[in-house]
């Protein structure tokens, strides 16, 4: 299982959210918190969201996930119980490319990000950033 480097993660999320006009905060293991209304300190807001909605609790909605295959063939997005918290899984990360294995892998990355809370990038696309 390969880890994805920071620049690859940032580039992937820039492509994925290109044209959305939304701000976003990226965490170390590939989880992104999308922020619709970019006011205040974005990293703090995203950290609070991920602190609450990142850690996995099996047999609750915090353990649920959905796998979305990216059309460009570079991997998958794994969603959870918060609509603005999404984890990127690169094509070469999971040993097993089945949706179940990819989902569990992405969920585990979200759990790591929700526990460690290490921000690696903030993309501020709010009105003041233009």
GROMACS .gro file of C-alpha atoms in nm:
model
  130
    1UNK     CA    1   0.000   0.000   0.000
    2UNK     CA    2   0.163   0.323  -0.117
    3UNK     CA    3   0.132   0.658   0.057
    4UNK     CA    4   0.045   0.960  -0.156
    5UNK     CA    5   0.280   1.258  -0.136
    6UNK     CA    6   0.156   1.604  -0.040
    7UNK     CA    7   0.194   1.766  -0.383
    8UNK     CA    8   0.003   1.482  -0.552
    9UNK     CA    9  -0.281   1.520  -0.299
   10UNK     CA   10  -0.298   1.898  -0.346
   11UNK     CA   11  -0.296   1.864  -0.727
   12UNK     CA   12  -0.567   1.597  -0.716
   13UNK     CA   13  -0.797   1.809  -0.495
   14UNK     CA   14  -0.736   2.119  -0.709
   15UNK     CA   15  -0.849   1.926  -1.017
   16UNK     CA   16  -1.144   1.771  -0.834
   17UNK     CA   17  -1.273   2.104  -0.700
   18UNK     CA   18  -1.173   2.320  -0.997
   19UNK     CA   19  -1.450   2.560  -1.090
   20UNK     CA   20  -1.652   2.494  -0.776
   21UNK     CA   21  -1.551   2.823  -0.616
   22UNK     CA   22  -1.535   2.643  -0.282
   23UNK     CA   23  -1.257   2.670  -0.029
   24UNK     CA   24  -1.107   2.354   0.114
   25UNK     CA   25  -0.863   2.227   0.372
   26UNK     CA   26  -0.653   1.916   0.314
   27UNK     CA   27  -0.526   1.687   0.587
   28UNK     CA   28  -0.216   1.468   0.586
   29UNK     CA   29  -0.372   1.138   0.479
   30UNK     CA   30  -0.588   1.276   0.196
   31UNK     CA   31  -0.907   1.383   0.371
   32UNK     CA   32  -1.047   1.711   0.248
   33UNK     CA   33  -1.300   1.932   0.425
   34UNK     CA   34  -1.489   2.148   0.175
   35UNK     CA   35  -1.609   2.483   0.308
   36UNK     CA   36  -1.909   2.644   0.139
   37UNK     CA   37  -1.893   2.977   0.319
   38UNK     CA   38  -1.526   3.063   0.373
   39UNK     CA   39  -1.536   3.295   0.670
   40UNK     CA   40  -1.304   3.300   0.967
   41UNK     CA   41  -1.000   3.078   1.004
   42UNK     CA   42  -1.049   2.798   0.751
   43UNK     CA   43  -0.799   2.555   0.904
   44UNK     CA   44  -0.963   2.592   1.246
   45UNK     CA   45  -1.313   2.540   1.104
   46UNK     CA   46  -1.204   2.234   0.906
   47UNK     CA   47  -1.019   2.091   1.205
   48UNK     CA   48  -1.329   2.122   1.422
   49UNK     CA   49  -1.541   1.954   1.152
   50UNK     CA   50  -1.293   1.670   1.111
   51UNK     CA   51  -1.247   1.629   1.487
   52UNK     CA   52  -1.621   1.562   1.510
   53UNK     CA   53  -1.685   1.375   1.183
   54UNK     CA   54  -1.349   1.210   1.105
   55UNK     CA   55  -1.296   0.937   1.365
   56UNK     CA   56  -1.457   0.606   1.277
   57UNK     CA   57  -1.703   0.444   1.512
   58UNK     CA   58  -1.802   0.107   1.370
   59UNK     CA   59  -2.174   0.020   1.386
   60UNK     CA   60  -2.269   0.390   1.377
   61UNK     CA   61  -2.311   0.635   1.090
   62UNK     CA   62  -1.945   0.731   1.152
   63UNK     CA   63  -1.851   0.390   1.012
   64UNK     CA   64  -2.054   0.424   0.694
   65UNK     CA   65  -1.892   0.508   0.362
   66UNK     CA   66  -1.960   0.532  -0.009
   67UNK     CA   67  -1.701   0.486  -0.282
   68UNK     CA   68  -1.704   0.703  -0.593
   69UNK     CA   69  -1.476   0.602  -0.879
   70UNK     CA   70  -1.307   0.897  -1.048
   71UNK     CA   71  -1.365   0.916  -1.422
   72UNK     CA   72  -1.005   1.015  -1.492
   73UNK     CA   73  -0.886   0.679  -1.357
   74UNK     CA   74  -0.663   0.823  -1.086
   75UNK     CA   75  -0.848   0.670  -0.794
   76UNK     CA   76  -1.157   0.703  -0.578
   77UNK     CA   77  -1.331   0.938  -0.340
   78UNK     CA   78  -1.460   0.788  -0.017
   79UNK     CA   79  -1.742   0.978   0.149
   80UNK     CA   80  -1.875   0.938   0.499
   81UNK     CA   81  -2.150   1.068   0.722
   82UNK     CA   82  -2.067   1.438   0.668
   83UNK     CA   83  -2.123   1.566   0.312
   84UNK     CA   84  -1.823   1.802   0.322
   85UNK     CA   85  -1.568   1.546   0.444
   86UNK     CA   86  -1.423   1.337   0.161
   87UNK     CA   87  -1.109   1.124   0.137
   88UNK     CA   88  -0.904   1.069  -0.179
   89UNK     CA   89  -0.765   0.720  -0.241
   90UNK     CA   90  -0.510   0.697  -0.523
   91UNK     CA   91  -0.523   0.409  -0.769
   92UNK     CA   92  -0.203   0.251  -0.637
   93UNK     CA   93  -0.290   0.272  -0.265
   94UNK     CA   94  -0.512  -0.026  -0.191
   95UNK     CA   95  -0.384  -0.378  -0.258
   96UNK     CA   96  -0.742  -0.480  -0.348
   97UNK     CA   97  -0.932  -0.245  -0.585
   98UNK     CA   98  -1.279  -0.371  -0.484
   99UNK     CA   99  -1.515  -0.102  -0.360
  100UNK     CA  100  -1.532  -0.263  -0.017
  101UNK     CA  101  -1.152  -0.267   0.023
  102UNK     CA  102  -1.118   0.088  -0.116
  103UNK     CA  103  -1.395   0.211   0.115
  104UNK     CA  104  -1.240   0.056   0.424
  105UNK     CA  105  -0.901   0.198   0.325
  106UNK     CA  106  -1.045   0.547   0.270
  107UNK     CA  107  -1.241   0.528   0.593
  108UNK     CA  108  -0.925   0.434   0.780
  109UNK     CA  109  -0.742   0.734   0.624
  110UNK     CA  110  -1.030   0.958   0.738
  111UNK     CA  111  -1.001   0.810   1.086
  112UNK     CA  112  -0.627   0.889   1.093
  113UNK     CA  113  -0.690   1.243   0.974
  114UNK     CA  114  -0.974   1.285   1.225
  115UNK     CA  115  -0.749   1.174   1.508
  116UNK     CA  116  -0.419   1.338   1.411
  117UNK     CA  117  -0.574   1.658   1.266
  118UNK     CA  118  -0.263   1.762   1.073
  119UNK     CA  119  -0.350   2.027   0.809
  120UNK     CA  120  -0.116   2.025   0.509
  121UNK     CA  121  -0.290   2.275   0.279
  122UNK     CA  122  -0.557   2.545   0.282
  123UNK     CA  123  -0.715   2.661  -0.044
  124UNK     CA  124  -0.908   2.982   0.016
  125UNK     CA  125  -1.138   3.056  -0.277
  126UNK     CA  126  -1.359   3.301  -0.090
  127UNK     CA  127  -1.440   3.651  -0.221
  128UNK     CA  128  -1.152   3.813  -0.032
  129UNK     CA  129  -0.906   3.566  -0.190
  130UNK     CA  130  -0.988   3.676  -0.545
   0.00000   0.00000   0.00000
